[in-house]
PDB file of C-alpha atoms in Angstrom:
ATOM      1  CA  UNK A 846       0.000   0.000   0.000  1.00 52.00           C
ATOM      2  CA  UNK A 847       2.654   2.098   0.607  1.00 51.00           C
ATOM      3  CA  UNK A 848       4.145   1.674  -2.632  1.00 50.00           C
ATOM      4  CA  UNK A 849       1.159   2.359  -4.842  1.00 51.00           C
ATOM      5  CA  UNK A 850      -0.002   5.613  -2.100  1.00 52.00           C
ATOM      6  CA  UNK A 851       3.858   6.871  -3.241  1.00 51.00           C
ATOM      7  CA  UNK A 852       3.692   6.034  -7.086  1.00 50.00           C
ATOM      8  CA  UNK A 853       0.075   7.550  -7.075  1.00 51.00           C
ATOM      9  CA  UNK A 854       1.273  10.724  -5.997  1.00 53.00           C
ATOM     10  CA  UNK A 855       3.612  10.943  -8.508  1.00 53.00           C
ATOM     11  CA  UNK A 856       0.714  10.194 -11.036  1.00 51.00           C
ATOM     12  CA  UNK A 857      -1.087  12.965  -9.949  1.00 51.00           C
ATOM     13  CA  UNK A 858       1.096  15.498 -11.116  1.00 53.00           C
ATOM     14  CA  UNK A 859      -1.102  16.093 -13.804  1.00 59.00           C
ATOM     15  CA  UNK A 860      -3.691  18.030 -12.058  1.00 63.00           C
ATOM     16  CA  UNK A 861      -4.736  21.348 -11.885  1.00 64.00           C
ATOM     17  CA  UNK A 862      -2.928  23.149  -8.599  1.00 71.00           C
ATOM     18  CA  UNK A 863      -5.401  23.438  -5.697  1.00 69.00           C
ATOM     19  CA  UNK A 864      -7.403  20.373  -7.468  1.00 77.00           C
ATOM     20  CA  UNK A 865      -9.816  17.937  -5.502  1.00 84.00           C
ATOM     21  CA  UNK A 866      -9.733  14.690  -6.268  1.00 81.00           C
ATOM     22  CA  UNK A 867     -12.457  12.617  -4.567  1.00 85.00           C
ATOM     23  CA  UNK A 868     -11.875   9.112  -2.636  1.00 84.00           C
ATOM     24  CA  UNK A 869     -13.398   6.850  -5.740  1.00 84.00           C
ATOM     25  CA  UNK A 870     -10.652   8.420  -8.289  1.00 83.00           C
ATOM     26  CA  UNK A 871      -7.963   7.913  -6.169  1.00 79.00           C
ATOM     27  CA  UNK A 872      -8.347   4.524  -5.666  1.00 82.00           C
ATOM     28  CA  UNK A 873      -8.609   3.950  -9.388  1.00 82.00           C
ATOM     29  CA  UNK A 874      -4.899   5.236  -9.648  1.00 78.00           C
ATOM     30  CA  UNK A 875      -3.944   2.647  -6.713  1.00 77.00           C
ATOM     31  CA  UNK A 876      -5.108   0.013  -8.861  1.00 80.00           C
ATOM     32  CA  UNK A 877      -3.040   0.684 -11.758  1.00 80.00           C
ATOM     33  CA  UNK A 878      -0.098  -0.021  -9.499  1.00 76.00           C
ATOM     34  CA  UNK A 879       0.784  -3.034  -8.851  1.00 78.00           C
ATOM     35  CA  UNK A 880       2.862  -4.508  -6.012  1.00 80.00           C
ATOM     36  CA  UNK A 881       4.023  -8.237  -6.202  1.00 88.00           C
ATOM     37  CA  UNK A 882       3.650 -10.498  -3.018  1.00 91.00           C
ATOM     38  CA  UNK A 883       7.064 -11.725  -3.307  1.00 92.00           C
ATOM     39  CA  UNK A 884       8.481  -7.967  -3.235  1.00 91.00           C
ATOM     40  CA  UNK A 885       5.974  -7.617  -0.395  1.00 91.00           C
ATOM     41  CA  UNK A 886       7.248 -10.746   1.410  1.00 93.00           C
ATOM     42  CA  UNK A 887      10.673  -9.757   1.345  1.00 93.00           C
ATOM     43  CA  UNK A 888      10.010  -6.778   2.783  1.00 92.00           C
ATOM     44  CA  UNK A 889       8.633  -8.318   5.461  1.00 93.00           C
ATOM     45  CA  UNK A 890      11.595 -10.948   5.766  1.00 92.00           C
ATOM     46  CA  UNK A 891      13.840  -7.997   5.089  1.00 91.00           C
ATOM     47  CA  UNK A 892      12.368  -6.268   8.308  1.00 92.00           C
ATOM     48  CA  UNK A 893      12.562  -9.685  10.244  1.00 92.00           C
ATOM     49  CA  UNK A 894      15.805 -10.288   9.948  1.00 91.00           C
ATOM     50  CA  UNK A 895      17.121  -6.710  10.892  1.00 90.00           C
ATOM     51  CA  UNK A 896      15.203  -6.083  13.922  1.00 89.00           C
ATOM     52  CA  UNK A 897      16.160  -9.570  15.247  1.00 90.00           C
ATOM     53  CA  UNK A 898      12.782 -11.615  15.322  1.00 91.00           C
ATOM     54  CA  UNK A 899      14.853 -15.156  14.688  1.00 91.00           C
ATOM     55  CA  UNK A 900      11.588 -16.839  15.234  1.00 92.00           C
ATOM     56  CA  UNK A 901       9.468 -14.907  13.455  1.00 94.00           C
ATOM     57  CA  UNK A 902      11.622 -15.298  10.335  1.00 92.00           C
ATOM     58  CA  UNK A 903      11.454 -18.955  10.570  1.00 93.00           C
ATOM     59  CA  UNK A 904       7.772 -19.261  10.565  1.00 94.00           C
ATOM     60  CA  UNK A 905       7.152 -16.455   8.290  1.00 95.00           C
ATOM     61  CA  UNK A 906       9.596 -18.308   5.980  1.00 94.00           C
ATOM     62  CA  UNK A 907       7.125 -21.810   6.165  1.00 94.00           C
ATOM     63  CA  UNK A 908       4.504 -19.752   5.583  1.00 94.00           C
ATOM     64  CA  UNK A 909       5.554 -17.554   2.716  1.00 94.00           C
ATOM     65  CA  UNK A 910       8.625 -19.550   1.395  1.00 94.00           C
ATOM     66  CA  UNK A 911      10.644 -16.558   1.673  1.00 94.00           C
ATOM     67  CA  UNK A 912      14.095 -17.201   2.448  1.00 90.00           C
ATOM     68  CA  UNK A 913      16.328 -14.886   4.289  1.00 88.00           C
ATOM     69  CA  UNK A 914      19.351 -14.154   2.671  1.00 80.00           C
ATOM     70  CA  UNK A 915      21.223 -14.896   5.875  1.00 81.00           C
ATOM     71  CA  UNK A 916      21.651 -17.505   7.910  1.00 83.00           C
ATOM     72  CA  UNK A 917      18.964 -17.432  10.729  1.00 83.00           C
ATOM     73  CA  UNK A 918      21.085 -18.544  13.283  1.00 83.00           C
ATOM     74  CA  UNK A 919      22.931 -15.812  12.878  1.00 85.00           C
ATOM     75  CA  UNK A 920      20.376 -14.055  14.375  1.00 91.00           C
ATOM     76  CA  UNK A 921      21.071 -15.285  17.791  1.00 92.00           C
ATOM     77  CA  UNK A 922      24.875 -14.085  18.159  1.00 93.00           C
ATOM     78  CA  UNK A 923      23.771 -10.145  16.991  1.00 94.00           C
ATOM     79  CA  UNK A 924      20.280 -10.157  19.578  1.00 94.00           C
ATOM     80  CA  UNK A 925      23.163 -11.593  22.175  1.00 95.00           C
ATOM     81  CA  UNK A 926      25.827  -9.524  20.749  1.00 96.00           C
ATOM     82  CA  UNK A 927      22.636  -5.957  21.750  1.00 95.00           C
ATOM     83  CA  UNK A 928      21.708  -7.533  25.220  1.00 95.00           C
ATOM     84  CA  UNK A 929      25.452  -7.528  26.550  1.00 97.00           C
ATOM     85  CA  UNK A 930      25.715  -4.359  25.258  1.00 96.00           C
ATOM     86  CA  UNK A 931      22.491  -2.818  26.565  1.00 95.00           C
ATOM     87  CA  UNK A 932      22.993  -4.446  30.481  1.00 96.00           C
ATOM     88  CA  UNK A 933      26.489  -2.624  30.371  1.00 96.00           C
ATOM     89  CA  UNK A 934      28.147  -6.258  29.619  1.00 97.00           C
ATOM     90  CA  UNK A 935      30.691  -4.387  26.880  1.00 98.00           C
ATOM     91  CA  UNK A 936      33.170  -7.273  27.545  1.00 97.00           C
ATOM     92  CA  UNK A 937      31.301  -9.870  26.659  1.00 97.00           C
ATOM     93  CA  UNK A 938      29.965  -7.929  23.657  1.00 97.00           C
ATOM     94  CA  UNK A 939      33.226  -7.564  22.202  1.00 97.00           C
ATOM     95  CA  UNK A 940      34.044 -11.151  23.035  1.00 97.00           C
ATOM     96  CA  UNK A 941      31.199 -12.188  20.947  1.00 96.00           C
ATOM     97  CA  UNK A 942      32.005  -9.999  18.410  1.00 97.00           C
ATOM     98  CA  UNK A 943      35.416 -11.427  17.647  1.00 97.00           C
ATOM     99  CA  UNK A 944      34.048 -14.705  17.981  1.00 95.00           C
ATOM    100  CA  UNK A 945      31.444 -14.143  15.303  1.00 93.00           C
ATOM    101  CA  UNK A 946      33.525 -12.215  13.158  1.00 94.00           C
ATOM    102  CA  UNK A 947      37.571 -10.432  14.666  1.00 95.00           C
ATOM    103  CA  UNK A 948      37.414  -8.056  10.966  1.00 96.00           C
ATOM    104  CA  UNK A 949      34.615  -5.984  12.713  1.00 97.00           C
ATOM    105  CA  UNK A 950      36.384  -4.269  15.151  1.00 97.00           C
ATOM    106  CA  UNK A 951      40.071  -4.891  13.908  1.00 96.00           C
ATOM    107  CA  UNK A 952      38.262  -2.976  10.739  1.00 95.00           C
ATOM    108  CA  UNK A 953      36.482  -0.253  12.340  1.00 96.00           C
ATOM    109  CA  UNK A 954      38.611   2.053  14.653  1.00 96.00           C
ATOM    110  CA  UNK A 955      36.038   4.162  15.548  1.00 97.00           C
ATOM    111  CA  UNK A 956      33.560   1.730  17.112  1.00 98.00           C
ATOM    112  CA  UNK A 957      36.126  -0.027  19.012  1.00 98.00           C
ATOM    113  CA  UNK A 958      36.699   3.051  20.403  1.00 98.00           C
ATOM    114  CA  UNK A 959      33.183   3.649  21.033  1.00 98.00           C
ATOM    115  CA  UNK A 960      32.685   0.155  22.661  1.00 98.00           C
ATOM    116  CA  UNK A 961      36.112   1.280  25.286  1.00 98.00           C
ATOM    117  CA  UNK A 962      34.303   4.515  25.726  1.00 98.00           C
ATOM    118  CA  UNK A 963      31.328   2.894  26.750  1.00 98.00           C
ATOM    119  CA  UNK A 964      33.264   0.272  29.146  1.00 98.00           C
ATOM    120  CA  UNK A 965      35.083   3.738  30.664  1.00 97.00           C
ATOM    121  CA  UNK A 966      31.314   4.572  31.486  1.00 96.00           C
ATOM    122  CA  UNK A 967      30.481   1.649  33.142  1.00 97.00           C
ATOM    123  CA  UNK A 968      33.568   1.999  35.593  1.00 97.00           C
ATOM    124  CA  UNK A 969      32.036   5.438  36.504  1.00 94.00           C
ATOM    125  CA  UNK A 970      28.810   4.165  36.549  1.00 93.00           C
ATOM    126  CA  UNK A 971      30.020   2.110  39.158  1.00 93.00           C
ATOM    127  CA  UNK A 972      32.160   4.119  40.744  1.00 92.00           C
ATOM    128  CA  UNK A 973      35.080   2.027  40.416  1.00 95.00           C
ATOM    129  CA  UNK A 974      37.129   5.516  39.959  1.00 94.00           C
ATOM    130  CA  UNK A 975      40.943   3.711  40.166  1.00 96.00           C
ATOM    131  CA  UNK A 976      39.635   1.405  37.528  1.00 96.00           C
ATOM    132  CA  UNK A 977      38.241   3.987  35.347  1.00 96.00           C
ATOM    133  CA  UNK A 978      41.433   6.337  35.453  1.00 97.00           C
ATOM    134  CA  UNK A 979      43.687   3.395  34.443  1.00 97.00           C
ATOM    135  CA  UNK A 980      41.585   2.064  31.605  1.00 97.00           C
ATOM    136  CA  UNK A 981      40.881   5.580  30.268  1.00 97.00           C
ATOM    137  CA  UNK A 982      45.245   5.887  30.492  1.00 96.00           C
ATOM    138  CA  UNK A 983      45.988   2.450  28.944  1.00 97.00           C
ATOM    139  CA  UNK A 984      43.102   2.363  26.568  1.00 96.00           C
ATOM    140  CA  UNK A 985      41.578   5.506  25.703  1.00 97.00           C
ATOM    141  CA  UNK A 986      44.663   7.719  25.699  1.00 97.00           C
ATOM    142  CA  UNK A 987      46.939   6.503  23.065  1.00 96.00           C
ATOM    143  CA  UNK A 988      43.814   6.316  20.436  1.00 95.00           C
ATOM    144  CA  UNK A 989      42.781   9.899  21.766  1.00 96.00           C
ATOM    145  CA  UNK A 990      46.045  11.178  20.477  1.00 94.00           C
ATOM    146  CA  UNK A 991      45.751   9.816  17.676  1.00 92.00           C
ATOM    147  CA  UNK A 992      42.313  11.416  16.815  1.00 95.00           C
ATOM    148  CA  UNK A 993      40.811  14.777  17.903  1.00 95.00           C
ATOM    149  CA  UNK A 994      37.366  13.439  17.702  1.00 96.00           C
ATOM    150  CA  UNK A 995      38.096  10.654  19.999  1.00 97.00           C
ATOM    151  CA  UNK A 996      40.449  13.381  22.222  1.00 97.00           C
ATOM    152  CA  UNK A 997      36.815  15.539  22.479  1.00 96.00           C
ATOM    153  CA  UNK A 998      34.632  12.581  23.362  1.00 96.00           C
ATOM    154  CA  UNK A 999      37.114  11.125  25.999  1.00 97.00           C
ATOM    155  CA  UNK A1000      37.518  14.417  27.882  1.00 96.00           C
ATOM    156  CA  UNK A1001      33.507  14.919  27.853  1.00 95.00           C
ATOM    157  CA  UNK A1002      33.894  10.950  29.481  1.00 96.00           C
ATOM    158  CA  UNK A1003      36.610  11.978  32.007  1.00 95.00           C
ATOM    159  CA  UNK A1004      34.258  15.286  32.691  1.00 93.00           C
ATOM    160  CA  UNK A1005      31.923  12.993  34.280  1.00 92.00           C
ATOM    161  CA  UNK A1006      34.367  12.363  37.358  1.00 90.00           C
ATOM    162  CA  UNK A1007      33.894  15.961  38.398  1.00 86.00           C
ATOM    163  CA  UNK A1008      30.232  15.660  38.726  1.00 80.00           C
ATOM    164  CA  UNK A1009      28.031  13.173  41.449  1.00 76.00           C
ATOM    165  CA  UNK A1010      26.254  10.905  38.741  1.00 70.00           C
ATOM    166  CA  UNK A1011      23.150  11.149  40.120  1.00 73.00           C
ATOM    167  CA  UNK A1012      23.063  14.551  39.818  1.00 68.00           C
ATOM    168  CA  UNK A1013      21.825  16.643  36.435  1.00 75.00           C
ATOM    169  CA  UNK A1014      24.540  17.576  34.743  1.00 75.00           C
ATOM    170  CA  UNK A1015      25.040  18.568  31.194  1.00 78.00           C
ATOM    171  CA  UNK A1016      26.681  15.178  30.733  1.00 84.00           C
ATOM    172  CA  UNK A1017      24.196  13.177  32.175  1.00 85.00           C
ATOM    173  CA  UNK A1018      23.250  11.674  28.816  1.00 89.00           C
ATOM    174  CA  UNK A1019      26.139   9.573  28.777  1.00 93.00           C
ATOM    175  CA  UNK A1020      24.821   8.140  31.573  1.00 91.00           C
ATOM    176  CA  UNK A1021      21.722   7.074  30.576  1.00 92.00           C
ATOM    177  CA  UNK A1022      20.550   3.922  29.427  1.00 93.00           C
ATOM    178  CA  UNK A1023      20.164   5.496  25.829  1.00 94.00           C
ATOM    179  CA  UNK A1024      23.717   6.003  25.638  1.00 96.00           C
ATOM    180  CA  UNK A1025      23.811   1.933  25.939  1.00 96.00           C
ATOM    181  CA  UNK A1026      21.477   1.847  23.065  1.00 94.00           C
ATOM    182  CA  UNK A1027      23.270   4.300  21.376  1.00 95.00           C
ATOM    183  CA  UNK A1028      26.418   2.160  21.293  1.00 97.00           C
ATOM    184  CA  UNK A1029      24.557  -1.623  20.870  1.00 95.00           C
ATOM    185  CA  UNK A1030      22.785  -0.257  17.342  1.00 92.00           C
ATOM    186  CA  UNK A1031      26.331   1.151  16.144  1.00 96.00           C
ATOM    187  CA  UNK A1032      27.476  -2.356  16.554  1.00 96.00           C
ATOM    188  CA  UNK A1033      25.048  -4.095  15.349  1.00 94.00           C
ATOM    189  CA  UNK A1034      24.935  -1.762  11.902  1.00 93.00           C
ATOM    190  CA  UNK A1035      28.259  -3.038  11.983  1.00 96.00           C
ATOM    191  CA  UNK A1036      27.701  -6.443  12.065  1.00 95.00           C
ATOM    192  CA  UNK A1037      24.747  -6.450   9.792  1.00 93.00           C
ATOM    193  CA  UNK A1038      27.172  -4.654   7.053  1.00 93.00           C
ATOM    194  CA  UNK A1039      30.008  -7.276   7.756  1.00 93.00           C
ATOM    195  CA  UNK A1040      26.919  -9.763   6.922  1.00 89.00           C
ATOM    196  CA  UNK A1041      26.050  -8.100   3.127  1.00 89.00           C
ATOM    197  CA  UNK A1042      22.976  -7.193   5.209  1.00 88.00           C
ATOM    198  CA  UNK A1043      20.917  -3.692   5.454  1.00 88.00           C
ATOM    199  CA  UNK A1044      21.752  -1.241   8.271  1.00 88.00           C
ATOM    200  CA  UNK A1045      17.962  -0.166   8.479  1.00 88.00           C
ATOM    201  CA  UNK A1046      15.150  -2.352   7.475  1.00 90.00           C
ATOM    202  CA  UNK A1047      13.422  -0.734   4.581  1.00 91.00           C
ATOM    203  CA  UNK A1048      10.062  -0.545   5.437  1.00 88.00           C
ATOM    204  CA  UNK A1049      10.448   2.068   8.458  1.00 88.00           C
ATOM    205  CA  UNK A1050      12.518   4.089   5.154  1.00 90.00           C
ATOM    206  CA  UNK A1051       9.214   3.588   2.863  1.00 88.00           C
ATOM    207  CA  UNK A1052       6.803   4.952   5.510  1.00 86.00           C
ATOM    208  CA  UNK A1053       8.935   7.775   5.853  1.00 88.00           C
ATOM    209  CA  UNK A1054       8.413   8.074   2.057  1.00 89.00           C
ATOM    210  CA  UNK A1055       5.270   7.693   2.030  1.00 84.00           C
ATOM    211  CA  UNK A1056       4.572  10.178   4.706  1.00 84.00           C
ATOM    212  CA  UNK A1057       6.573  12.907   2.894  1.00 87.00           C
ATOM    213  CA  UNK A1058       5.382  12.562  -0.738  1.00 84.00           C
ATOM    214  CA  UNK A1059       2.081  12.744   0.761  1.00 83.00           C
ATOM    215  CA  UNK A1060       3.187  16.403   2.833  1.00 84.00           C
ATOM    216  CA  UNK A1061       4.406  17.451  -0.611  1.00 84.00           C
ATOM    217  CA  UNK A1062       1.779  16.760  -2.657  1.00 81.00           C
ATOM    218  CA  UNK A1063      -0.284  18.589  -0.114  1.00 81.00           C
ATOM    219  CA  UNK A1064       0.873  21.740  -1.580  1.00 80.00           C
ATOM    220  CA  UNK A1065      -0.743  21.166  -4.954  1.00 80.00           C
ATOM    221  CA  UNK A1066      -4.083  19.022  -4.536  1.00 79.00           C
ATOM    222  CA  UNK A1067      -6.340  17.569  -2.109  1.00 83.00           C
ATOM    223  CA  UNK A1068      -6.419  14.259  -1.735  1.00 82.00           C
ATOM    224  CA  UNK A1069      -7.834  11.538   0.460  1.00 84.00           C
ATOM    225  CA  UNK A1070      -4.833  10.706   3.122  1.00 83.00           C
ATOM    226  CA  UNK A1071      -3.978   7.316   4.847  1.00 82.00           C
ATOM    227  CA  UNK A1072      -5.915   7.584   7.984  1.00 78.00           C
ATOM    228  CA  UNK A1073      -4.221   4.672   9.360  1.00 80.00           C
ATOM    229  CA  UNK A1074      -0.696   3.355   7.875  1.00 77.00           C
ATOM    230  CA  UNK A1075      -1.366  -0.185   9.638  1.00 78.00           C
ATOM    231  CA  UNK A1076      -4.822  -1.050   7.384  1.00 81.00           C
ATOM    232  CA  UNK A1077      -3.900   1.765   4.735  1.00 77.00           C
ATOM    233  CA  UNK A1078      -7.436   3.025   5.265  1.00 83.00           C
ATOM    234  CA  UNK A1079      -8.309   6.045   3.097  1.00 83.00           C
ATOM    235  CA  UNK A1080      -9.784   9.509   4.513  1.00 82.00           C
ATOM    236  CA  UNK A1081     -13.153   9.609   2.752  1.00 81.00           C
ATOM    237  CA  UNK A1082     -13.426  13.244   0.364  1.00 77.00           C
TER     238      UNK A1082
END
């Protein structure tokens, strides 16, 4: 649906600026587009696979016969890879992450540093301070010199000693579980690209689409909007 709502506002360039065209007509231009269920399936398998529903893939795979084009059980390692990551585990996230593939990070400079930026956190977090100020020397340091970016984002870390954590600071973001998140989906874009594999499942991207072409095309007619993106119910006019 959200295909043929995007390519029918594109075929209603044609009208008259400030044009109405009524719920009946509209629909006649959705039917002249047509959307095969296997694109349709592998969008769904597509979206799946990305956000981690192992088991959903499988039976929507019976059901369908669409095939991922990965292997399922690599599904596991990346979810386990997210939850180490998210519960402040970065350890055992990196662990994992060598085990599945050593390239990613030996490749990728930037998230390592990320992942030992996140680990510095956790010391703080926990008020280990002694453990914190060595890591942040040993690790941190020599790759801060290296790189002004990672210099800026390791003194905003360090900043976080001066303040009591549970107070609101301009920092306090770092602290926050989002920051967590903020580091798992980094590494698991990474892993999905090490795996030939899309960052961002597409159909979130197509809604977004969707949603714009139908803001723009606001501008030059009215037209009978998707009430509701889930059923692709039309606004009656």
């Amino acid at each position: 649906s959200t295909q043929r709502h995007g390519e029918s506002c594109q075929l209603m360039s044609e009208y008259d600026k400030g044009a109405c065209v009524r719920t009946e007509e509209w629909e006649k231009y959705l039917d002249t587009s047509k959307v095969s269920k296997c694109d349709l399936n592998k969008l769904v398998m597509n979206y799946l696979v990305i956000e981690g529903y192992k088991e959903a893939a499988e039976k929507f795979k019976q059901e369908s016969g669409t095939a991922p084009n990965v292997d399922v059980n690599s599904i596991d390692d990346r979810m386990a890879i997210r939850a180490a990551l998210q519960r402040g585990d970065v350890v055992n996230a990196i662990e994992r992450v060598n085990d599945l593939n050593p390239e990613i990070l030996d490749t990728n400079a930037e998230l390592f540093f990320h992942l030992q930026q996140q680990r510095l956190i956790e010391f703080i977090k926990e008020g280990k301070i002694q453990e914190a100020l060595v890591f942040a020397q040993e690790e941190l340091a020599p790759r801060a010199e290296e790189n002004p970016r990672f210099l800026e984002e390791l003194e905003k870390t360090m900043a976080l000693l001066a303040f009591d954590i549970k107070a609101d600071t301009p920092l306090r973001s770092l602290l926050d579980h989002s920051q967590r998140q903020k580091t798992a989906s980094e590494l698991n874009a990474a892993i999905l690209t090490s795996q030939c594999q899309d960052k961002d499942p597409k159909l979130p991207i197509l809604l977004k689409t969707l949603l714009y072409a139908q803001s723009k095309l606001d501008d030059e007619v009215d037209f009978p909007h998707i009430k509701d993106v889930a059923t692709a119910e039309l606004e009656e006019l």
